[in-house]
Coordinates of C-alpha atoms in Angstrom, one line a residue:
M37 CA 46.6 7.5 31.8
A38 CA 45.2 9.8 29.1
A39 CA 47.1 13.1 28.5
T40 CA 45.3 16.3 29.5
P41 CA 44.0 18.1 26.4
P42 CA 45.6 21.5 25.6
Q43 CA 44.0 24.5 27.2
A44 CA 42.7 25.7 23.8
I45 CA 40.8 22.4 23.4
L46 CA 39.4 22.7 27.0
D47 CA 38.3 26.3 26.4
A48 CA 36.6 25.3 23.1
M49 CA 34.7 22.5 24.8
L50 CA 33.4 25.0 27.4
L51 CA 32.3 27.3 24.6
L52 CA 30.5 24.5 22.8
R53 CA 28.7 23.5 25.9
A54 CA 27.6 27.1 26.2
R55 CA 26.4 27.0 22.6
R56 CA 28.8 29.8 21.7
Y57 CA 29.7 28.2 18.4
A58 CA 31.3 31.1 16.6
E59 CA 33.7 31.7 19.5
A60 CA 34.5 28.0 19.7
R61 CA 35.2 27.8 16.0
A62 CA 37.6 30.8 16.1
Q63 CA 39.4 29.2 19.1
L64 CA 39.8 25.9 17.3
Q65 CA 40.9 27.4 14.0
A66 CA 43.6 29.4 15.9
H67 CA 44.7 26.2 17.6
L68 CA 44.8 24.3 14.3
A69 CA 46.9 27.1 12.8
R70 CA 49.5 26.2 15.4
T71 CA 48.8 22.4 15.5
P72 CA 47.3 21.3 12.2
A73 CA 47.5 17.6 13.0
S74 CA 45.2 17.9 16.1
V75 CA 42.4 15.4 15.3
Q76 CA 40.6 16.4 18.5
A77 CA 40.5 20.0 17.4
L78 CA 39.2 18.9 14.0
W79 CA 36.5 16.8 15.6
L80 CA 35.3 19.7 17.7
L81 CA 35.6 22.1 14.8
G82 CA 33.4 19.9 12.7
G83 CA 30.8 19.8 15.5
A84 CA 31.0 23.6 15.9
C85 CA 30.5 24.2 12.2
Q86 CA 27.7 21.7 12.0
E87 CA 25.9 23.3 15.0
S88 CA 26.2 26.8 13.4
G89 CA 24.9 25.6 10.1
D90 CA 28.1 25.7 8.0
L91 CA 27.8 22.1 6.7
D92 CA 30.4 22.5 4.0
A93 CA 33.0 23.5 6.7
A94 CA 31.9 20.7 8.9
R95 CA 32.4 18.2 6.0
A96 CA 35.9 19.7 5.3
A97 CA 36.9 19.3 9.0
F98 CA 35.7 15.7 9.3
T99 CA 37.4 14.8 5.9
Q100 CA 40.7 16.3 7.1
L101 CA 40.4 14.4 10.4
L102 CA 39.9 11.1 8.6
Q103 CA 42.9 11.7 6.4
L104 CA 45.0 12.0 9.6
D105 CA 43.2 9.1 11.4
P106 CA 41.1 6.9 9.0
R107 CA 39.8 4.8 11.9
W108 CA 38.1 7.6 13.8
V109 CA 34.6 6.0 13.4
P110 CA 32.5 8.8 15.0
A111 CA 34.0 11.3 12.5
R112 CA 33.2 8.9 9.6
V113 CA 29.7 8.6 10.7
A114 CA 29.3 12.3 11.1
L115 CA 30.7 12.8 7.6
G116 CA 28.3 10.2 6.2
E117 CA 25.3 11.9 7.9
L118 CA 26.4 15.3 6.4
L119 CA 26.8 13.7 2.9
A120 CA 23.3 12.3 3.2
R121 CA 21.9 15.7 4.2
A122 CA 23.6 17.1 1.1
G123 CA 21.9 14.6 -1.1
Q124 CA 25.0 12.6 -1.9
I125 CA 23.3 9.4 -1.0
D126 CA 25.7 6.9 -2.7
V127 CA 28.8 8.4 -1.2
A128 CA 27.0 8.7 2.2
E129 CA 26.1 5.0 2.1
R130 CA 29.6 3.9 1.3
T131 CA 30.9 6.2 4.1
L132 CA 28.5 4.7 6.7
R133 CA 29.1 1.1 5.6
R134 CA 32.9 1.7 6.0
A135 CA 32.3 3.1 9.5
L136 CA 30.2 0.0 10.4
D137 CA 32.9 -2.3 9.0
D138 CA 35.5 -0.5 11.1
D139 CA 33.5 -0.8 14.3
P140 CA 30.4 -3.1 14.1
R141 CA 29.5 -2.2 17.7
F142 CA 29.2 1.5 17.0
A143 CA 25.4 1.8 17.1
R144 CA 25.2 5.3 15.6
A145 CA 26.7 3.9 12.4
A146 CA 24.0 1.3 12.1
L147 CA 21.3 3.8 13.0
S148 CA 22.4 6.4 10.5
L149 CA 22.8 3.7 7.7
A150 CA 19.3 2.3 8.5
Q151 CA 17.8 5.8 8.4
L152 CA 19.5 6.6 5.1
L153 CA 18.2 3.3 3.5
R154 CA 14.7 4.1 4.8
H155 CA 14.7 7.6 3.4
A156 CA 15.9 6.1 0.1
G157 CA 12.9 3.7 0.0
R158 CA 15.1 0.7 0.7
T159 CA 13.9 -0.1 4.3
R160 CA 14.0 -3.8 3.7
E161 CA 17.8 -3.7 3.3
A162 CA 18.2 -2.3 6.8
L163 CA 16.9 -5.4 8.5
P164 CA 20.3 -7.3 8.7
I165 CA 22.0 -4.1 9.8
T166 CA 19.6 -3.4 12.7
S167 CA 19.3 -7.0 13.6
A168 CA 23.1 -7.2 14.2
A169 CA 23.3 -3.8 15.9
R170 CA 20.5 -4.4 18.4
T171 CA 22.4 -7.4 19.9
H172 CA 24.7 -4.9 21.6
S173 CA 22.6 -1.8 21.8
D174 CA 19.2 -0.9 23.2
D175 CA 19.3 2.6 21.8
P176 CA 15.6 3.5 21.2
D177 CA 16.1 5.1 17.9
L178 CA 17.9 2.0 16.6
L179 CA 15.1 -0.2 17.9
L180 CA 12.6 2.0 16.1
E181 CA 14.5 1.5 12.8
H182 CA 14.5 -2.2 13.4
A183 CA 10.8 -2.2 13.9
L184 CA 10.3 -0.3 10.7
A185 CA 12.5 -2.8 8.8
L186 CA 10.4 -5.6 10.3
R187 CA 7.3 -3.9 9.0
A188 CA 8.8 -3.6 5.5
W189 CA 9.2 -7.3 5.5
Q190 CA 5.6 -7.7 6.6
R191 CA 6.6 -9.0 10.0
D192 CA 4.0 -6.8 11.6
A193 CA 3.4 -8.7 14.8
E194 CA 7.1 -8.6 15.7
A195 CA 7.3 -5.0 14.8
L196 CA 4.3 -4.1 17.0
T197 CA 5.6 -6.0 20.0
L198 CA 8.9 -4.2 19.7
L199 CA 7.3 -0.8 19.3
Q200 CA 5.1 -1.4 22.4
H201 CA 8.3 -2.3 24.3
V202 CA 10.1 0.9 23.2
A203 CA 7.2 3.1 23.9
A204 CA 6.7 1.7 27.3
A205 CA 10.4 1.9 28.2
H206 CA 10.7 5.5 26.8
P207 CA 7.3 7.1 27.5
R208 CA 8.7 10.6 26.6
H209 CA 9.9 9.4 23.2
A210 CA 7.6 11.1 20.7
D211 CA 8.8 9.1 17.7
A212 CA 8.1 5.9 19.5
A213 CA 4.6 7.0 20.2
H214 CA 4.2 8.0 16.5
Y215 CA 5.4 4.7 15.0
L216 CA 3.4 2.7 17.6
A217 CA 0.3 4.6 16.4
L218 CA 1.2 3.7 12.8
A219 CA 1.6 0.0 13.7
L220 CA -1.6 -0.1 15.8
H221 CA -3.5 1.4 12.9
G222 CA -2.1 -1.2 10.6
A223 CA -3.2 -3.9 13.0
G224 CA -6.7 -2.6 13.0
R225 CA -6.5 -1.4 16.6
H226 CA -7.7 2.0 15.8
E227 CA -8.7 3.4 19.2
E228 CA -5.2 2.5 20.6
A229 CA -3.7 4.1 17.5
I230 CA -5.6 7.3 18.2
A231 CA -4.4 7.4 21.8
S232 CA -0.8 6.8 20.8
A233 CA -0.9 9.5 18.0
R234 CA -2.4 12.0 20.5
R235 CA 0.4 11.1 22.9
A236 CA 3.0 11.8 20.2
L237 CA 1.4 15.2 19.5
G238 CA 1.4 15.9 23.2
L239 CA 5.1 15.2 23.4
G240 CA 5.7 17.9 20.8
L241 CA 5.7 16.0 17.5
D242 CA 3.5 18.6 15.9
D243 CA 4.1 17.7 12.2
A244 CA 1.8 16.9 9.3
E245 CA 2.8 13.2 9.3
T246 CA 1.7 12.6 12.9
W247 CA -1.5 14.5 12.4
G248 CA -2.1 12.4 9.3
V249 CA -1.6 9.1 11.3
L250 CA -4.2 10.4 13.8
A251 CA -6.6 11.4 11.0
R252 CA -6.4 8.0 9.3
A253 CA -6.9 6.2 12.6
L254 CA -10.0 8.3 13.3
A255 CA -11.4 7.6 9.9
A256 CA -10.8 3.9 10.3
A257 CA -12.6 4.1 13.7
H258 CA -15.6 5.7 11.9
R259 CA -15.1 8.9 13.8
F260 CA -15.5 10.8 10.5
N261 CA -16.2 14.3 11.7
E262 CA -13.1 14.2 13.9
A263 CA -11.1 12.8 11.1
E264 CA -12.0 15.6 8.8
D265 CA -11.0 18.2 11.4
V266 CA -7.7 16.5 11.9
F267 CA -7.0 16.2 8.2
R268 CA -7.5 19.9 7.9
S269 CA -5.1 20.5 10.8
A270 CA -2.5 18.3 9.1
L271 CA -2.9 20.2 5.8
Q272 CA -2.4 23.5 7.6
R273 CA 1.0 22.2 8.6
D274 CA 1.9 20.9 5.1
P275 CA -0.6 22.3 2.5
D276 CA 1.0 20.4 -0.3
A277 CA 1.4 17.0 1.2
L278 CA 0.1 14.6 -1.5
P279 CA -0.7 11.6 0.8
L280 CA -2.8 13.9 3.0
H281 CA -4.7 15.4 0.1
D282 CA -5.3 11.8 -1.3
D283 CA -6.7 10.5 2.0
Y284 CA -8.7 13.6 2.8
A285 CA -10.3 13.8 -0.6
R286 CA -11.1 10.1 -0.5
L287 CA -12.8 10.5 2.9
L288 CA -14.9 13.4 1.6
W289 CA -15.9 11.4 -1.5
L290 CA -16.7 8.3 0.5
R291 CA -18.9 10.3 2.9
S292 CA -20.7 12.4 0.3
G293 CA -20.3 11.0 -3.2
D294 CA -20.2 14.7 -4.2
L295 CA -17.3 15.4 -6.6
A296 CA -17.2 19.2 -5.9
H297 CA -17.1 18.7 -2.2
A298 CA -14.4 16.0 -2.4
T299 CA -12.1 18.1 -4.6
A300 CA -12.4 21.4 -2.8
A301 CA -9.1 21.1 -0.9
L302 CA -7.4 19.8 -4.0
D303 CA -8.6 22.7 -6.0
A304 CA -7.2 25.1 -3.4
A305 CA -3.9 23.3 -3.6
L306 CA -4.0 23.5 -7.4
Q307 CA -4.5 27.3 -7.2
R308 CA -1.1 27.4 -5.5
Q309 CA 0.4 24.8 -7.8
P310 CA -1.6 24.7 -11.0
D311 CA 1.1 22.6 -12.8
S312 CA 1.5 19.9 -10.2
P313 CA 1.2 16.6 -12.0
A314 CA 0.5 14.7 -8.8
L315 CA -2.3 16.9 -7.7
L316 CA -3.9 16.8 -11.1
A317 CA -3.7 13.0 -11.1
L318 CA -5.4 12.8 -7.7
K319 CA -8.2 15.0 -9.0
A320 CA -8.5 12.8 -12.1
Q321 CA -8.9 9.7 -9.9
L322 CA -11.9 11.2 -8.3
Y323 CA -13.4 12.3 -11.6
G324 CA -13.1 8.7 -12.8
S325 CA -14.9 7.5 -9.6
A326 CA -17.7 9.9 -10.3
G327 CA -18.1 8.4 -13.8
D328 CA -16.6 11.4 -15.7
T329 CA -14.1 9.4 -17.8
H330 CA -13.6 12.3 -20.3
G331 CA -12.8 14.7 -17.5
A332 CA -10.4 12.2 -15.9
Y333 CA -8.5 11.6 -19.1
A334 CA -8.2 15.4 -19.8
L335 CA -6.6 15.9 -16.4
L336 CA -4.3 13.0 -16.8
A337 CA -3.2 13.9 -20.3
R338 CA -2.4 17.4 -19.0
A339 CA -0.5 16.1 -16.0
A340 CA 1.5 13.6 -18.1
A341 CA 2.7 16.3 -20.4
L342 CA 4.1 18.4 -17.5
P343 CA 7.8 18.4 -16.5
G344 CA 8.5 16.1 -13.6
A345 CA 5.4 13.9 -14.1
D346 CA 5.8 10.5 -12.6
V347 CA 5.6 7.6 -15.1
Q348 CA 2.6 6.2 -13.2
I349 CA 0.6 9.3 -14.4
E350 CA 1.4 8.3 -18.0
V351 CA 0.2 4.8 -17.2
A352 CA -3.0 6.1 -15.7
A353 CA -3.6 8.3 -18.8
A354 CA -3.2 5.2 -21.0
T355 CA -5.7 3.3 -18.9
A356 CA -8.2 6.2 -19.0
A357 CA -7.9 6.6 -22.8
L358 CA -8.5 2.9 -23.6
K359 CA -12.2 3.0 -24.1
D360 CA -12.7 6.3 -26.1
V361 CA -9.3 7.0 -27.7
P362 CA -7.4 3.7 -27.9
Q363 CA -4.7 5.1 -30.2
R364 CA -3.8 7.8 -27.6
A365 CA -3.9 5.0 -25.0
L366 CA -1.3 3.1 -27.0
D367 CA 0.8 6.3 -27.4
H368 CA 0.8 6.9 -23.6
A369 CA 1.6 3.3 -22.9
R370 CA 4.6 3.3 -25.3
R371 CA 6.0 6.4 -23.7
A372 CA 5.6 4.9 -20.3
V373 CA 7.3 1.7 -21.3
Q374 CA 10.3 3.6 -22.5
R375 CA 10.6 5.1 -19.0
A376 CA 9.7 2.1 -16.9
P377 CA 9.4 -1.1 -18.8
Q378 CA 8.1 -3.3 -16.1
L379 CA 5.7 -0.8 -14.5
A380 CA 4.0 -0.1 -17.8
Q381 CA 4.1 -3.5 -19.4
E382 CA 0.6 -4.6 -18.6
T383 CA -1.0 -1.3 -19.7
L384 CA 0.8 -1.6 -23.0
I385 CA -0.4 -5.1 -23.5
Q386 CA -4.0 -3.9 -22.8
A387 CA -3.6 -1.1 -25.4
L388 CA -2.2 -3.6 -27.9
L389 CA -5.2 -5.9 -27.4
V390 CA -7.6 -3.1 -27.9
R391 CA -5.9 -2.1 -31.1
S392 CA -5.9 -5.8 -32.3
E393 CA -2.1 -5.8 -32.4
Y394 CA -2.0 -9.4 -31.1
A395 CA 1.5 -10.5 -32.2
E396 CA 3.2 -7.7 -30.3
A397 CA 0.9 -8.3 -27.3
A398 CA 1.8 -12.0 -27.3
A399 CA 5.6 -11.3 -27.4
L400 CA 5.3 -8.9 -24.5
L401 CA 3.2 -11.3 -22.5
Q402 CA 5.7 -14.0 -23.0
R403 CA 8.5 -11.9 -21.6
A404 CA 6.5 -10.5 -18.8
Q405 CA 5.2 -13.9 -17.6
A406 CA 8.7 -15.3 -17.7
A407 CA 9.7 -12.7 -15.1
R408 CA 6.4 -12.8 -13.1
P409 CA 4.7 -16.2 -13.7
N410 CA 2.2 -15.8 -10.8
D411 CA 1.0 -12.3 -11.7
Q412 CA -2.7 -12.7 -11.9
Q413 CA -3.3 -9.7 -14.2
L414 CA -0.9 -11.1 -16.7
L415 CA -2.7 -14.5 -16.6
A416 CA -6.0 -12.7 -17.2
L417 CA -4.5 -10.8 -20.2
Q418 CA -3.0 -14.1 -21.5
A419 CA -6.4 -15.7 -21.3
T420 CA -8.0 -12.7 -23.1
L421 CA -5.5 -12.9 -25.9
W422 CA -6.1 -16.6 -26.4
R423 CA -9.8 -16.2 -26.4
V424 CA -9.9 -13.3 -28.9
C425 CA -7.6 -15.3 -31.1
G426 CA -9.6 -18.6 -30.8
D427 CA -6.7 -20.4 -29.1
A428 CA -7.7 -23.7 -27.5
R429 CA -5.4 -23.0 -24.5
Y430 CA -7.9 -20.4 -23.3
R431 CA -10.3 -23.1 -22.0
A432 CA -7.6 -24.7 -19.9
L433 CA -7.4 -21.5 -17.9
Y434 CA -11.1 -20.6 -17.9
D435 CA -12.4 -24.1 -17.3
Y436 CA -15.2 -23.0 -15.0
P437 CA -16.5 -26.4 -13.8
S438 CA -13.0 -27.4 -12.6
V439 CA -11.9 -24.2 -10.9
V440 CA -15.0 -22.4 -9.7
H441 CA -16.9 -23.9 -6.8
A442 CA -19.4 -22.8 -4.1
W443 CA -19.3 -24.1 -0.6
T444 CA -21.5 -23.5 2.4
L445 CA -19.9 -21.8 5.4
D446 CA -19.3 -23.8 8.5
T447 CA -21.2 -22.8 11.6
P448 CA -18.7 -21.3 14.1
P449 CA -18.6 -22.4 17.7
G450 CA -21.0 -20.4 19.9
W451 CA -23.9 -20.3 17.4
T452 CA -26.6 -22.9 17.1
S453 CA -27.1 -22.6 13.4
L454 CA -25.6 -21.0 10.3
D455 CA -28.7 -18.8 10.0
A456 CA -28.2 -17.5 13.5
Y457 CA -24.5 -16.7 12.8
L458 CA -25.4 -14.9 9.5
D459 CA -28.0 -12.8 11.4
D460 CA -25.2 -11.6 13.8
L461 CA -22.7 -11.1 11.0
R462 CA -25.2 -9.1 9.0
T463 CA -25.8 -6.8 11.9
T464 CA -22.1 -6.4 12.6
L465 CA -21.2 -5.6 9.0
R466 CA -24.0 -3.1 8.6
H467 CA -22.5 -1.0 11.4
L468 CA -19.3 -0.8 9.3
H469 CA -21.1 0.4 6.2
D470 CA -21.7 4.0 7.2
L471 CA -20.2 5.6 4.1
H472 CA -22.0 6.6 0.9
G473 CA -19.5 6.7 -2.0
H474 CA -17.6 3.8 -3.5
P475 CA -13.8 3.8 -3.1
P476 CA -12.0 5.6 -6.0
D477 CA -9.7 2.7 -6.9
Q478 CA -12.0 -0.3 -6.5
S479 CA -14.4 -2.2 -8.7
L480 CA -17.7 -1.5 -7.0
R481 CA -20.2 1.1 -8.2
G482 CA -23.2 2.2 -6.3
G483 CA -22.3 1.0 -2.8
S484 CA -19.7 1.1 0.0
Q485 CA -16.7 -0.9 1.0
T486 CA -15.3 -1.3 4.5
M487 CA -12.0 0.5 5.3
G488 CA -8.8 -1.4 6.2
D489 CA -8.2 -5.1 6.3
L490 CA -11.4 -6.9 7.6
A491 CA -9.3 -9.9 8.5
S492 CA -7.5 -7.8 11.1
H493 CA -10.8 -6.7 12.7
D494 CA -11.1 -7.7 16.4
D495 CA -14.9 -7.9 16.6
P496 CA -15.7 -11.5 17.8
V497 CA -18.4 -12.1 15.1
I498 CA -15.9 -11.1 12.3
R499 CA -13.2 -13.1 14.0
A500 CA -15.4 -16.2 13.9
F501 CA -15.7 -15.8 10.2
F502 CA -12.0 -15.9 9.5
D503 CA -11.0 -18.2 12.4
H504 CA -13.8 -20.8 11.9
A505 CA -16.5 -20.3 9.2
I506 CA -14.2 -20.3 6.2
V507 CA -11.5 -22.7 7.4
G508 CA -13.3 -26.0 6.5
P509 CA -14.5 -24.8 3.1
L510 CA -11.1 -23.6 2.1
D511 CA -9.4 -26.8 3.2
R512 CA -12.0 -28.8 1.2
H513 CA -11.6 -26.5 -1.8
L514 CA -7.8 -27.1 -2.0
A515 CA -8.4 -30.8 -1.7
W516 CA -11.0 -30.6 -4.5
L517 CA -8.7 -28.7 -6.7
G518 CA -5.8 -31.1 -6.3
R519 CA -2.3 -30.6 -7.7
G520 CA -1.4 -30.0 -11.4
D521 CA 0.7 -28.2 -13.9
D522 CA -1.6 -25.3 -14.6
P523 CA -1.0 -21.9 -13.0
L524 CA -3.6 -22.4 -10.3
R525 CA -2.9 -26.0 -9.2
Q526 CA 0.9 -25.9 -9.4
R527 CA 0.9 -23.5 -6.4
N528 CA -1.5 -25.7 -4.3
N529 CA 0.5 -27.0 -1.4
G530 CA -2.6 -27.8 0.7
R531 CA -2.1 -24.7 2.9
W532 CA -3.5 -21.2 2.6
R533 CA -3.6 -17.8 4.3
V534 CA -5.8 -14.8 3.9
H535 CA -4.0 -12.0 2.1
S536 CA -6.6 -9.3 2.4
A537 CA -10.3 -9.0 3.1
W538 CA -13.1 -6.5 2.9
S539 CA -16.9 -6.3 2.9
V540 CA -19.1 -4.7 0.2
Q541 CA -22.6 -3.4 0.4
L542 CA -24.2 -2.7 -2.9
R543 CA -27.3 -0.5 -3.1
P544 CA -30.1 -1.2 -5.8
Q545 CA -28.6 -0.7 -9.3
G546 CA -25.1 -1.2 -7.8
F547 CA -22.6 -3.6 -9.3
H548 CA -19.0 -4.6 -9.7
V549 CA -17.2 -3.8 -12.9
D550 CA -15.3 -6.7 -14.3
H551 CA -11.9 -7.1 -12.8
V552 CA -9.3 -9.5 -11.5
H553 CA -7.2 -9.5 -8.2
P554 CA -3.6 -9.1 -9.2
D555 CA -2.1 -10.0 -5.8
G556 CA -4.2 -13.1 -5.0
W557 CA -4.2 -16.7 -5.9
L558 CA -7.8 -17.7 -5.0
S559 CA -10.5 -15.0 -4.7
S560 CA -13.9 -15.3 -3.1
A561 CA -17.4 -13.9 -2.7
C562 CA -19.3 -14.8 0.4
Y563 CA -23.0 -13.8 0.5
I564 CA -24.3 -12.5 3.8
D565 CA -27.5 -10.7 2.8
L566 CA -29.2 -10.5 -0.5
P567 CA -32.1 -8.6 -2.2
D568 CA -35.3 -10.3 -3.0
T569 CA -35.0 -9.3 -6.6
L570 CA -32.3 -11.7 -7.7
G571 CA -32.7 -13.1 -11.2
I572 CA -34.4 -16.4 -11.6
A573 CA -32.8 -17.8 -14.7
P574 CA -32.2 -21.6 -14.5
V575 CA -28.7 -22.1 -13.1
D576 CA -27.7 -24.5 -15.9
S577 CA -29.0 -22.3 -18.7
A578 CA -26.4 -21.0 -21.1
P579 CA -25.9 -17.2 -21.3
D580 CA -27.1 -15.9 -24.7
A581 CA -27.7 -12.5 -26.3
A582 CA -27.9 -9.1 -24.6
G583 CA -30.9 -8.9 -22.3
D584 CA -30.2 -12.4 -20.9
E585 CA -28.6 -10.7 -17.9
A586 CA -31.9 -9.3 -16.8
Q587 CA -32.7 -12.9 -15.7
R588 CA -29.5 -12.9 -13.7
A589 CA -29.9 -9.6 -11.7
G590 CA -27.5 -9.6 -8.7
W591 CA -25.6 -12.7 -9.9
I592 CA -21.8 -12.9 -10.2
R593 CA -20.5 -13.4 -13.7
F594 CA -17.2 -14.6 -15.1
G595 CA -15.3 -14.2 -18.3
A596 CA -16.4 -10.7 -19.5
A597 CA -13.1 -8.9 -20.4
P598 CA -13.5 -5.2 -19.4
L599 CA -11.5 -4.0 -22.4
P600 CA -13.2 -2.5 -25.5
L601 CA -12.2 -5.3 -27.8
T602 CA -13.3 -6.2 -31.3
P603 CA -15.2 -8.3 -31.1
P604 CA -16.3 -7.8 -27.4
L605 CA -15.9 -10.8 -25.1
P606 CA -19.1 -11.3 -23.0
A607 CA -19.6 -13.2 -19.8
E608 CA -19.6 -17.0 -20.1
H609 CA -20.5 -18.3 -16.6
Y610 CA -22.8 -17.1 -13.9
V611 CA -23.5 -18.1 -10.3
R612 CA -26.6 -17.2 -8.4
P613 CA -25.8 -16.0 -4.8
E614 CA -27.3 -17.6 -1.7
P615 CA -26.9 -16.5 1.9
G616 CA -24.1 -18.5 3.6
L617 CA -22.5 -19.5 0.2
L618 CA -18.7 -19.1 -0.2
L619 CA -17.8 -19.0 -3.8
L620 CA -14.1 -19.6 -4.6
F621 CA -12.4 -19.0 -8.0
P622 CA -8.9 -18.2 -9.4
S623 CA -7.8 -14.6 -8.9
Y624 CA -6.9 -14.4 -12.6
M625 CA -10.5 -14.8 -13.7
W626 CA -12.4 -11.8 -14.9
H627 CA -15.5 -11.4 -12.8
G628 CA -18.1 -8.7 -12.0
T629 CA -21.8 -8.6 -11.0
V630 CA -25.1 -7.8 -12.7
P631 CA -27.0 -4.8 -11.4
F632 CA -30.2 -5.5 -9.5
S633 CA -33.4 -3.5 -8.6
G634 CA -35.6 -3.3 -5.6
T635 CA -35.0 -1.7 -2.2
R636 CA -32.8 -4.1 -0.4
V637 CA -29.0 -4.2 -0.4
R638 CA -26.5 -7.0 -1.4
L639 CA -24.0 -7.6 1.4
T640 CA -20.9 -9.7 0.9
I641 CA -17.5 -10.4 2.4
A642 CA -14.6 -10.9 -0.1
F643 CA -11.1 -12.0 0.5
D644 CA -8.0 -13.1 -1.4
V645 CA -6.0 -16.2 -0.4
V646 CA -2.4 -17.0 -1.2
P647 CA -0.5 -20.3 -0.6
G648 CA 0.4 -20.8 3.1

């Protein structure tokens, strides 16, 4: 039978329950003066100090307790949490891991460690911790951390199922509603995400992050007026939140194509923080989208020179300077590489190519590809170097007849013909293209792009595209490619999965700048609706001097490197679009489109594929 605590301890407990923390603290300190080895008094004292805001005294109490009883796990967890709050992340992590080692069944230790890892940007590391802990605990906060760890590993379906369970079992849990809204939005279930975010707000989670989740879900559901209102509400709660400014300015730009309108909120924030590198970089991105490359570079150069500027701003400044001031681009890139070698490597290689410093570019490429052999941007830069140097190995990578092929879509079940299906798909996609501006960070100019991952869309016509229409052509394409030792075929295991998908609608004079898809393996262009002003050059005619592209208006082109090289590298291969045609090609291949005239739009679906 446990001994009855001393009266001083009982009195202190009553004071703590009454939230009379100062009196409890005095009572406990008096008791400790008489009985300094009382671990129970130290435990309560630490809690009293913590509740009254004296975190240093709380840490001292828990530290003294652990010196007397090193296996008091709750005290070690409390100490770890206080250390984390004080920014002593490494020490806090060691403290919490020690607590979990001492008692693997103490769920609070696992929860606090998982939260620490998430706040440190290391959410993936939390998965084994939460996986073990949830076998003996159904604490809702622990389950939420497990769901977030699953999402970090891209196990989104499992995470969504768990979040739905937690939200249903704990309908008054505001964080559960918040994270469920986030997962639903990621799954393309935007109306459900809106409802869950509003439920979180109704439960009292009145912070900028939850308002931001609601705003993004409203925008994805094409409820743009509501989204703008909610973004403004979110920014009222956190006027300097960079992700909110980014998404709000992007929405304004996409809706209007008006630079001044899109940057109004950013300008207001910059009046409060004129030397914020991140805000200047966001504004520069919009300037670049509007075609003001000089203005974009001026903003980025200013931002990069400010104290605390992220290395990515230096990288962006290098990219913006490539065309007009290549020596400055090289200077920016070299500074960025000194700070973050891997992050800035590709930009430095581009700057070296533009400056014709091929030997250094080749050495950098060799090291980078050894570390990231499947990086499609690196493969594109390798091909560019070989081509500009006249290296015969270039043609092995850019052997168009053996790696670029067009297939006709299969007619999905439920439609009598491919034309009938394309009519329905055309109508469905047009409803999604209700924005005016092009995305700031994408390749299209003079058109619109759908928001979110089109492959996650639940519309039955769109589902038929991904579940049926492209399956046969992709299977046939992999069989046609076969296996081999080249970077494309050596990854061909006969299986595939769609990595990401979107639709683009180009207006007359619209086009795609030449680009590659760094995260893909195979990329695609599927033609749904086309203008009647497509070029009429013979398909087998070789491209020649400038002006030849007028005969290929609206066509897709391959091989034109977008870098200002000497000499320039023009396009080498063109394909004329046709409705229902699915064109597949390596993701490392430079590709863009030729502008077209007339009054009709050019409507496509594009997606990237990775080995399954």
